[in-house]
Coordinates of C-alpha atoms and ligand atoms in Angstrom, one line a residue:
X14 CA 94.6 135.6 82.0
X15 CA 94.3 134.4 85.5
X16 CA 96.9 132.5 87.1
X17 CA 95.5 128.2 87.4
X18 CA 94.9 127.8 91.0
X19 CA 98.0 126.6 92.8
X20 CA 98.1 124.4 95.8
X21 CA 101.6 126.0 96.7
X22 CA 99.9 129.6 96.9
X23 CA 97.6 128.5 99.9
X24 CA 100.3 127.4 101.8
X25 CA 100.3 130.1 104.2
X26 CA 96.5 129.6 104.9
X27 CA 96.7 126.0 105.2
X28 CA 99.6 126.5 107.9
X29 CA 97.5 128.8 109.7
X30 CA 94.7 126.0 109.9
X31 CA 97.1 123.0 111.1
X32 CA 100.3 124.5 112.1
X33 CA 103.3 125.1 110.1
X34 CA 104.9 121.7 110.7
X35 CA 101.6 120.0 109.3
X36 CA 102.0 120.8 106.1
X37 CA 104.6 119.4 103.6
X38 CA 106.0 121.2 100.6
X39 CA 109.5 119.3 100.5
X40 CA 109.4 117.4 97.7
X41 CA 111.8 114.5 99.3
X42 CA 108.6 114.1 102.1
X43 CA 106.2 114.5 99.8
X44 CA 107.0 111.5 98.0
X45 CA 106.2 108.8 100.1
X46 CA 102.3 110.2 99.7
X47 CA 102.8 110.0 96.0
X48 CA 103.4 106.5 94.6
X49 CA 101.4 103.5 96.3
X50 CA 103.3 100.5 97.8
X51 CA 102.8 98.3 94.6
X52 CA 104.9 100.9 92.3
X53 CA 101.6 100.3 90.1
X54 CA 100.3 104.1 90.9
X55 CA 102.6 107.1 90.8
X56 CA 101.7 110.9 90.6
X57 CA 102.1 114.4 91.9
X58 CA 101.4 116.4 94.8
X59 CA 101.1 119.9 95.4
X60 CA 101.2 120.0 99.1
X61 CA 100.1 117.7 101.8
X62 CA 98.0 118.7 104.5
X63 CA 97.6 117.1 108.2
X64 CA 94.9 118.1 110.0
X65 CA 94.5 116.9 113.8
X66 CA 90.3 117.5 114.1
X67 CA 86.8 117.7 112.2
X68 CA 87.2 121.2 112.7
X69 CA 90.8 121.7 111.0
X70 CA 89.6 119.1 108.0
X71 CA 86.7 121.6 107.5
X72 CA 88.0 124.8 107.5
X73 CA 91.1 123.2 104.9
X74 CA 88.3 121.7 102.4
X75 CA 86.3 125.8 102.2
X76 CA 90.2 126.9 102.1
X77 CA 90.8 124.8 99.0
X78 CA 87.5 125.2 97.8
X79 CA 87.5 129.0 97.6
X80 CA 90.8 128.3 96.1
X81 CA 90.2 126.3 93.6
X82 CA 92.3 123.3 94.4
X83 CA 91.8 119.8 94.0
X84 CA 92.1 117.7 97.0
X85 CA 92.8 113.8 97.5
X86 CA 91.9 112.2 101.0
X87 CA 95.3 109.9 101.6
X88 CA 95.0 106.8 104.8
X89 CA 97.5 104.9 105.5
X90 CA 98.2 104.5 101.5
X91 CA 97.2 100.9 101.4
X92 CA 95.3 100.8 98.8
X93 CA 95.2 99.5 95.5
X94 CA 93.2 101.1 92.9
X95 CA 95.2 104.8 92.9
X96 CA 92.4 106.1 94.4
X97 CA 94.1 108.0 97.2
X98 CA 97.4 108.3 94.8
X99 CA 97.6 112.3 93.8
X100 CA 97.6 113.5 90.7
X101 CA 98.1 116.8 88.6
X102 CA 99.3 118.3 92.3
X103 CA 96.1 117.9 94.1
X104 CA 96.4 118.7 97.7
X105 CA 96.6 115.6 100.0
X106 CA 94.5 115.5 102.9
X107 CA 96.6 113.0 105.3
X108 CA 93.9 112.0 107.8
X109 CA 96.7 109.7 110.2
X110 CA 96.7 112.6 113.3
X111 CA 92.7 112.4 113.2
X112 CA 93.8 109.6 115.6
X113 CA 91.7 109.3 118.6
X114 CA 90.3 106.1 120.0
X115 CA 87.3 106.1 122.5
X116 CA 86.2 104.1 125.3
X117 CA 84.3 100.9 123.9
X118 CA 80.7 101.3 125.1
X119 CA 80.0 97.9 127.1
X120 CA 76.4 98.2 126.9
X121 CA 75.8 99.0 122.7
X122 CA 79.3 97.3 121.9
X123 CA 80.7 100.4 119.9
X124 CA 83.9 102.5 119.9
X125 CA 84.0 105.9 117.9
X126 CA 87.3 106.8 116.4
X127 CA 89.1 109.0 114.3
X128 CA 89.5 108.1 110.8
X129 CA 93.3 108.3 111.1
X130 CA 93.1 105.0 113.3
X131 CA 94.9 102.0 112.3
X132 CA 92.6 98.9 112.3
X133 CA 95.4 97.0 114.4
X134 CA 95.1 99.9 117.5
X135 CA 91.0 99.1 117.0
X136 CA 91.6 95.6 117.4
X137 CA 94.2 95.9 120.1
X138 CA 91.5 98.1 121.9
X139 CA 88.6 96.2 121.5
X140 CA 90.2 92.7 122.2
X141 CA 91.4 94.1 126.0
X142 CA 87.3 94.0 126.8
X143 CA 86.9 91.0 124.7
X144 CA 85.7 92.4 121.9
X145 CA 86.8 92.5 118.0
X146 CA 86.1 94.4 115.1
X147 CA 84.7 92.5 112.8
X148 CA 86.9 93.1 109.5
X149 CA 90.4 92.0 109.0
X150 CA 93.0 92.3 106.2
X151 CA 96.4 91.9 105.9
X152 CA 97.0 95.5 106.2
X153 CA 96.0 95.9 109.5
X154 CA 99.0 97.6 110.7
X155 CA 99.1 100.7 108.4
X156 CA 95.3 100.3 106.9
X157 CA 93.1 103.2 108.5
X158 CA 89.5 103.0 109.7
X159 CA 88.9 106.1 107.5
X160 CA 90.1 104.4 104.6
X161 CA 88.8 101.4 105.1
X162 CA 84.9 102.8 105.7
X163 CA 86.0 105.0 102.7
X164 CA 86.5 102.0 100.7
X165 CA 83.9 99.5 102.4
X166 CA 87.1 96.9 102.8
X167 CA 86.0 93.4 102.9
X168 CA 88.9 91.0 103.9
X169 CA 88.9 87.5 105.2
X170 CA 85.8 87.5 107.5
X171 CA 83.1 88.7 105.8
X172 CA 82.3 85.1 105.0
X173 CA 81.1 85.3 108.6
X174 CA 80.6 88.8 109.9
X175 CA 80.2 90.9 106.4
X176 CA 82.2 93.8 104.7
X177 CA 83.1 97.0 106.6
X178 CA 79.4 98.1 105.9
X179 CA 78.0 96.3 108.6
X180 CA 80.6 97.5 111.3
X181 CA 79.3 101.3 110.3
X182 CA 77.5 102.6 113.2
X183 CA 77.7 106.1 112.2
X184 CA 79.8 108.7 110.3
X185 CA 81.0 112.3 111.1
X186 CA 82.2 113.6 107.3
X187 CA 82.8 116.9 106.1
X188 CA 81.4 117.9 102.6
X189 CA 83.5 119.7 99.9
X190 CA 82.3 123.2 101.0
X191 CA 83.3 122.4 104.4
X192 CA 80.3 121.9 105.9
X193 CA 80.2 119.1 108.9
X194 CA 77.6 116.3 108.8
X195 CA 77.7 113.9 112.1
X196 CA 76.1 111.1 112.8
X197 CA 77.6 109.7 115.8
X198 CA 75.1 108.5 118.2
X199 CA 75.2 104.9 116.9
X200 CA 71.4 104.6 117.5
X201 CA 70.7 100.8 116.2
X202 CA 67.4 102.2 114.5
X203 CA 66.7 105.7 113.1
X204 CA 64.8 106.2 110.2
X205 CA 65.0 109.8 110.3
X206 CA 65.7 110.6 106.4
X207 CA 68.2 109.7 104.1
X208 CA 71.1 107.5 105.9
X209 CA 73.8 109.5 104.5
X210 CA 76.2 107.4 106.1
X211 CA 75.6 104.3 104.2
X212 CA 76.2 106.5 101.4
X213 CA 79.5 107.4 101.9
X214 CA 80.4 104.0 103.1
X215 CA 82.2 102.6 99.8
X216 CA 82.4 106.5 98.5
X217 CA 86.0 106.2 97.9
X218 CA 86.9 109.6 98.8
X219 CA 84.6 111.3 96.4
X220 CA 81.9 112.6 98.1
X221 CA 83.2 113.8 101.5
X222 CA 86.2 113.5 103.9
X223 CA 85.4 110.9 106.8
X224 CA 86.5 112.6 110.0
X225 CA 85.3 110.0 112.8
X226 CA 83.3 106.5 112.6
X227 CA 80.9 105.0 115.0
X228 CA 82.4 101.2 115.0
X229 CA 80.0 98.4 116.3
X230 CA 82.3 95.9 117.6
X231 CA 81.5 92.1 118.1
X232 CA 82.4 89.9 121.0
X233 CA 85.6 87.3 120.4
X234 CA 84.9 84.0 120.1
X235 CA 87.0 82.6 123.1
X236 CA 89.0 80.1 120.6
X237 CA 90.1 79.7 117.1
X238 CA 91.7 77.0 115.0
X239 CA 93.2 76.8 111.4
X240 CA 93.1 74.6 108.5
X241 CA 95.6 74.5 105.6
X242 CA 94.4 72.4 102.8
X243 CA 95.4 71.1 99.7
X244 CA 93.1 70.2 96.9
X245 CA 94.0 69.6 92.9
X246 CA 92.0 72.5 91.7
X247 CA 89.2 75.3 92.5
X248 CA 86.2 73.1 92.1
X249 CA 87.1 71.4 94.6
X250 CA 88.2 73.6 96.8
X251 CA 84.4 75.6 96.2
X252 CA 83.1 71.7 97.1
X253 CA 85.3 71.6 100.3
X254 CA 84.2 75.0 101.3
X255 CA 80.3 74.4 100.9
X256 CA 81.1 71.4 102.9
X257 CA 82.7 73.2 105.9
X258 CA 79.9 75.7 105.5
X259 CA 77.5 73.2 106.3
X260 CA 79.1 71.2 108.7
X261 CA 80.5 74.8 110.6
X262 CA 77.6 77.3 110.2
X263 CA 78.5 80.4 112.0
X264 CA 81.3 79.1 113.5
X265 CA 83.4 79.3 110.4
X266 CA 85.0 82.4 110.1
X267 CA 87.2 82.5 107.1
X268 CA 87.6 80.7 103.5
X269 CA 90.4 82.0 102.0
X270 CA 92.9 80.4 99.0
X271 CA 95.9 81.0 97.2
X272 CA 96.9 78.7 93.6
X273 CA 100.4 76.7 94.1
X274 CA 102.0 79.8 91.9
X275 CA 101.2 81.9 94.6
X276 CA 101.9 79.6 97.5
X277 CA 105.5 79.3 95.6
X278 CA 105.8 83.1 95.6
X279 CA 105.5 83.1 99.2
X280 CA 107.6 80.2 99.9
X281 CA 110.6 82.1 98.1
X282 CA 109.6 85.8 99.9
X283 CA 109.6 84.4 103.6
X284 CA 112.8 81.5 102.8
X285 CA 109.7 78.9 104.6
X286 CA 108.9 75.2 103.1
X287 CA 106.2 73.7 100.9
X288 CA 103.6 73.5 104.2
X289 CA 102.2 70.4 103.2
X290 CA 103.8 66.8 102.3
X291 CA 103.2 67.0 98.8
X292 CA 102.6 70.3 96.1
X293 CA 98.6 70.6 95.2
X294 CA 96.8 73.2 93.0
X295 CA 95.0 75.3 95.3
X296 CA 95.8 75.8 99.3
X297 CA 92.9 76.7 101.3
X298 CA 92.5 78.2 104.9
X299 CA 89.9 78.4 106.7
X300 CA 89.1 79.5 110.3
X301 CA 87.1 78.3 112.6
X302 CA 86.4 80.0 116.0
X303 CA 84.0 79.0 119.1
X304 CA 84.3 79.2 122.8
X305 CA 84.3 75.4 122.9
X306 CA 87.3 73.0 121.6
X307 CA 87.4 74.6 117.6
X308 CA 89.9 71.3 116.5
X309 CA 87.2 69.2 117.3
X310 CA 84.5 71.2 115.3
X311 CA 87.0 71.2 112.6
X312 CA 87.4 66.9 112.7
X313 CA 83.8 66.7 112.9
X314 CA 83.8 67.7 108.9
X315 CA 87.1 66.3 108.5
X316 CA 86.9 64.0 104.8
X317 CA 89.3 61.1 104.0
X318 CA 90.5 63.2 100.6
X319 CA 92.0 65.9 102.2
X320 CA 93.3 64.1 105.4
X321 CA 96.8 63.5 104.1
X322 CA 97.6 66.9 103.3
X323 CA 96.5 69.1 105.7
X324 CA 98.0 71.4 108.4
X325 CA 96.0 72.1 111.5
X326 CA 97.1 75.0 114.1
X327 CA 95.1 75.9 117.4
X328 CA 97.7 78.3 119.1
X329 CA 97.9 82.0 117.8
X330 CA 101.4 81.3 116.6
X331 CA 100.7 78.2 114.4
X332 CA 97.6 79.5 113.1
X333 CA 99.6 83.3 112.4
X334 CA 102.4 80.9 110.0
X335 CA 99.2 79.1 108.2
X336 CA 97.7 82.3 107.6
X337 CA 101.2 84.0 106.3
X338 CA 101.0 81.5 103.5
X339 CA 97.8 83.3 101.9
X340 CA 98.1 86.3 103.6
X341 CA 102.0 86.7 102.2
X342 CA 100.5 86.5 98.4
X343 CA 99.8 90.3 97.8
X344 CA 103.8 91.1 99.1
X345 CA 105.5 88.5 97.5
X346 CA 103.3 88.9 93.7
X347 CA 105.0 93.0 94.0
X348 CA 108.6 91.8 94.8
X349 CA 108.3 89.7 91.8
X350 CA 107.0 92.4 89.5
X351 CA 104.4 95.6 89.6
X352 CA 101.3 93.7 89.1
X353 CA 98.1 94.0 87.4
X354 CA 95.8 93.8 89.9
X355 CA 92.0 92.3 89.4
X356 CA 89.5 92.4 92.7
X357 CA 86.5 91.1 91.5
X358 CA 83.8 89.0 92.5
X359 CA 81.5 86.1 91.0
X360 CA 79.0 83.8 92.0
X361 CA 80.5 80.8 94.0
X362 CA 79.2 78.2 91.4
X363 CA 81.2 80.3 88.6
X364 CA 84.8 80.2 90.5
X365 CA 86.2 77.5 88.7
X366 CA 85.2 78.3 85.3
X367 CA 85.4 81.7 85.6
X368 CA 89.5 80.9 86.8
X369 CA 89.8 78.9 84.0
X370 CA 88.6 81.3 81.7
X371 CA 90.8 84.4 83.1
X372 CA 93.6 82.4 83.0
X373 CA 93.3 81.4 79.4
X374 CA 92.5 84.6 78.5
X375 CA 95.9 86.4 79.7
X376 CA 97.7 83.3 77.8
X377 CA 96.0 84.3 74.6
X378 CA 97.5 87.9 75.5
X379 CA 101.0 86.5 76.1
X380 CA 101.8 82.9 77.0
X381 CA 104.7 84.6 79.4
X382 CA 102.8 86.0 81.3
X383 CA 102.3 84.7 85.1
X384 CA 98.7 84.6 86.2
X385 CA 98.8 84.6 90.3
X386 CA 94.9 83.6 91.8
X387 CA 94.2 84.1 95.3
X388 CA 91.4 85.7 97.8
X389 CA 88.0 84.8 99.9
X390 CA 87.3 81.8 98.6
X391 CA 84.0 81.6 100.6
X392 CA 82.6 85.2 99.2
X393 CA 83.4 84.0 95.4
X394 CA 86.1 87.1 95.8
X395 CA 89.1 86.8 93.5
X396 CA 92.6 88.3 93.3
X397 CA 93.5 87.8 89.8
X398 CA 97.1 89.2 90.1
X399 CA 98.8 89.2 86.3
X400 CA 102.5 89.9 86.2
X401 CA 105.0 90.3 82.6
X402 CA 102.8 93.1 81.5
X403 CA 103.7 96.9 81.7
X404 CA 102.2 98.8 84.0
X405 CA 100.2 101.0 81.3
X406 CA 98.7 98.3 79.1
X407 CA 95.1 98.1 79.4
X408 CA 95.1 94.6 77.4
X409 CA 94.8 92.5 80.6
X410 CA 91.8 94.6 82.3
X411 CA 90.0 94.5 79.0
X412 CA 90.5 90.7 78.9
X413 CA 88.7 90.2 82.2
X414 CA 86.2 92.8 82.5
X415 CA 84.2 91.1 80.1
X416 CA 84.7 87.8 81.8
X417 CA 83.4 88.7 85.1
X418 CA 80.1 90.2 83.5
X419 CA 80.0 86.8 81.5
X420 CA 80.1 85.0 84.5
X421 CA 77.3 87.0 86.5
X422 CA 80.3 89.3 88.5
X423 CA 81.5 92.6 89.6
X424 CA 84.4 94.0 88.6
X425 CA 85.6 95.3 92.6
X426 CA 84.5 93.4 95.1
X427 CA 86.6 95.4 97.7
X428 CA 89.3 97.1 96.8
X429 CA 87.2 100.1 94.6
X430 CA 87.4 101.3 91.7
X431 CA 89.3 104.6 91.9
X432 CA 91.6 105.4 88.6
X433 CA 92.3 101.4 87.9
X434 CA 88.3 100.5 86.7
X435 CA 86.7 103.5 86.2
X436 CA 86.2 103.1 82.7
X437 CA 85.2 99.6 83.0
X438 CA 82.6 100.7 85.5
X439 CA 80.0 100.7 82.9
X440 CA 80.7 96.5 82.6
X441 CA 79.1 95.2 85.9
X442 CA 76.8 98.8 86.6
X443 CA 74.0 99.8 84.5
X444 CA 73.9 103.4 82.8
X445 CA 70.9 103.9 84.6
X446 CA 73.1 103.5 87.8
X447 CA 76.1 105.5 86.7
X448 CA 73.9 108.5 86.0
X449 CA 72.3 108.1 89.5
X450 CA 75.8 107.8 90.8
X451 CA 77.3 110.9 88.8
X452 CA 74.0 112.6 90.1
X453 CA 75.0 112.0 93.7
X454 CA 78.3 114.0 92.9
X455 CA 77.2 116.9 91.1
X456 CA 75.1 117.5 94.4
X457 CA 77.9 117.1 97.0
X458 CA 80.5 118.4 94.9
X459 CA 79.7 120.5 92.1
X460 CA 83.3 121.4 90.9
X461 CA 84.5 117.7 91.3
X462 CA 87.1 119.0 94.1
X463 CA 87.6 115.6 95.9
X464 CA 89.0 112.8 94.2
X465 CA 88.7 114.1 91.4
X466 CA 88.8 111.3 87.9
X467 CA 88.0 108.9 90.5
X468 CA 85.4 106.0 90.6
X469 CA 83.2 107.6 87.6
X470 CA 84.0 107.2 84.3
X471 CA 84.9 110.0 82.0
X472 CA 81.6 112.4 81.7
X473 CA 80.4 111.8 77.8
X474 CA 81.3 114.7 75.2
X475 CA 78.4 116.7 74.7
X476 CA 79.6 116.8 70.9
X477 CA 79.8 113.0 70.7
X478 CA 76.2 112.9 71.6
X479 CA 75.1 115.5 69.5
X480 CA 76.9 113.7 66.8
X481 CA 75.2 110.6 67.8
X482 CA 71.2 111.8 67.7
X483 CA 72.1 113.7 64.3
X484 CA 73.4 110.0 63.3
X485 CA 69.9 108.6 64.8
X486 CA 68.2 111.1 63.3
X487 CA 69.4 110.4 59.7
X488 CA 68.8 106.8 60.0
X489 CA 65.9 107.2 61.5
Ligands
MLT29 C1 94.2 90.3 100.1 O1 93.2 89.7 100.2 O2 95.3 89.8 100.2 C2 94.1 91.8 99.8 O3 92.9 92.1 99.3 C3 95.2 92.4 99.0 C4 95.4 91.8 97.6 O4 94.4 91.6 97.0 O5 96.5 91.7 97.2
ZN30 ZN1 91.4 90.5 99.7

């Protein structure tokens, strides 16, 4: 019988590709690629792999194709599903030295750079001409671009400028057999065909191996103010944020909560005080930029409820320690426990009762257990964070996947689905769609090479279905 494919065996080819230093068998190195920050996703790699161009990622994907190897496409392991987490020694494809950084076009307001970049050195780079890119997360130090496109990351201002999606200008990828598709000339209209970008915007790492991205940047408001408020509960904190909507319009750029459980999570993680006179249910920040005075704009919707507990900070320091409060949560749930993590999404009007709802549902699973809500308040996206549970039990996800398609939801509303959801992806996505979707796959990568047991569910048993129309068939 022929030996199962090993990733060790193609070390010698994969060295000749990148370089002998680029790629790492040592077991201490590998295992900072092989367990996620949370502790919630752990596994095993064969090798890792670090190629420095579009040319080195494709000739390593038709090296581990003819091979036979599995590969995983790892960022700056950020994320939170275990979808760049290897298992079963797959190969990891680290894209960090695909780390170039072009000159921001003044005239179309793009950049293109390499996958590997962080979002912070895009920032950085855009803000000296003014600009901004137009997404923002917590992660922004180690998050990639790659990663981020790969996973269509939302954060904080989409209320106001969208998900990653509509930063995408254009995509060079390579396919699982190693061939190179680029799109790069960030041409604002071109109908020509399928736009195979948008299709692996969101892909996850299943479908091809994002090399560099066309960016379209936006230009930075000149000033920007924020809010801390406290309200008794989530309705109405959705009240207060309709109301800033209204009174703000475009110039609100972020809606963003965290419940008092959380806020007293962080408050014990960062050794800093309650930030407001008095303890309320749910905190919420919101941002508000303009090139004109942006306190004023915030008065100007100002209401005698919330006056007395409010926190208001115009320079970038003030408004950096009123963001740390929400944007703390994520660090401060995992040095409490390894959490359950649910990213999910509902319609604004279904926030409150859908909160309720969750959280009663994780009591009736265990009335120890801590239920930690936080997230974009304004884009009805939730960060139900459970913690007492083991990391294996399923009990809390099948609790809540039901809940969000009660409530008219989706079960990821931006960190994916990866290995966490994909066998609830059937809850918020028609069959219809999930055959479309596994469609997709089979054409880009018939042997299920990259990312493999990721973002589609198990593939039915053909004997279960044959079992089931012989079961039809005798009822029928
Ligand atoms: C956040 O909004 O803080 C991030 O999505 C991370 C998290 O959900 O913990
Ligand atoms: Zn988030």
């Amino acid at each position: 019988m022929a030996d199962a494919p090993s990733a060790v065996a193609l070390q010698g080819t994969l060295a000749s590709i990148v370089g002998e230093n680029h790629v790492i068998s040592d077991r201490d190195r590998l295992a900072s690629y092989e367990r996620d920050w949370t502790g919630r996703w752990e596994g095993r790699a064969g090798l890792a792999v670090r190629p420095a161009s579009t040319d080195q990622v494709a000739a390593v994907m038709a090296a581990c194709g003819a091979a036979g190897v599995d590969v995983v496409v790892q960022g700056g392991n950020t994320g939170l599903v275990g979808g760049a987490t290897p298992m079963d020694d797959e190969i990891v494809l680290d894209t960090t030295r695909l780390d170039e950084v072009g000159e921001p076009d003044p005239a179309s307001r793009q950049v293109t750079v390499g996958a590997g970049v962080t979002l912070e050195e895009v920032q950085t780079r855009a803000r000296r001409d003014g600009l901004d890119f137009a997404v923002d997360l917590p992660a922004r130090g180690q998050a990639t671009i790659g990663g981020m496109v790969a996973t269509n990351a939302g954060g904080a201002l989409a209320l106001r400028y969208g998900t990653t999606r509509s930063s995408v200008a254009g995509v060079e990828a390579v396919l699982p057999d190693g061939s190179v598709l680029s799109r790069l000339s960030g041409l604002l209209k071109d109908n020509a065909g399928y736009d195979l970008p948008s299709l692996l915007v969101g892909s996850e790492g299943t479908l091809a191996v994002l090399t560099r991205i066309r960016l379209a940047l936006t230009r930075r408001p000149r000033r920007r103010a924020v809010a801390l408020i406290g309200v008794d509960d989530l309705a109405n904190a959705s009240t207060l944020v309709a109301t800033f909507r209204d009174g703000l319009g475009d110039a609100l750029e972020a809606a963003d909560f965290v419940d008092r459980q959380g806020l007293e999570l962080v408050c014990a993680r960062l050794h800093v005080r309650d930030p407001l006179p008095r303890p309320c249910g749910i905190y919420v920040v919101v941002q508000v930029a303009d090139d004109e005075d942006p306190t004023a704009r915030l008065a100007a919707v100002e209401s005698e409820d919330w006056a007395d507990v409010v926190a208001v900070g115009e320079d970038t320091q003030r408004c950096e320690a009123l963001w740390a409060y929400r944007e703390s949560v994520s660090e401060a749930v995992a040095a409490y426990d390894v959490p359950h993590k649910f990213d999910l999404s509902v319609p604004l009007s279904e926030v409150a009762p859908f909160a309720d709802a969750a959280r009663l549902a994780i009591e009736a699973l265990d009335a120890e257990a801590k239920t930690v809500i936080y997230g974009h308040l304004g884009d009805g996206n939730l960060h139900v964070n459970v913690l007492g549970f083991r990391p294996a039990d399923d009990r809390p996800a099948r609790a809540l996947a039901p809940l969000v398609a009660e409530h008219g939801g989706s079960i990821s509303a931006e960190h994916g689905i990866g290995r966490q959801k994909r066998e609830l992806l059937g809850s918020t996505r028609s069959a219809a769609e999930i055959d479309a979707m596994r469609a997709i796959k089979q054409a880009l990568d018939p042997r299920g090479m990259l990312g493999r047991d990721r973002v589609l569910p198990a593939a039915p048993d053909p004997r279960d279905e044959q079992d089931e129309v012989r079961r039809e068939g005798v009822s029928r």
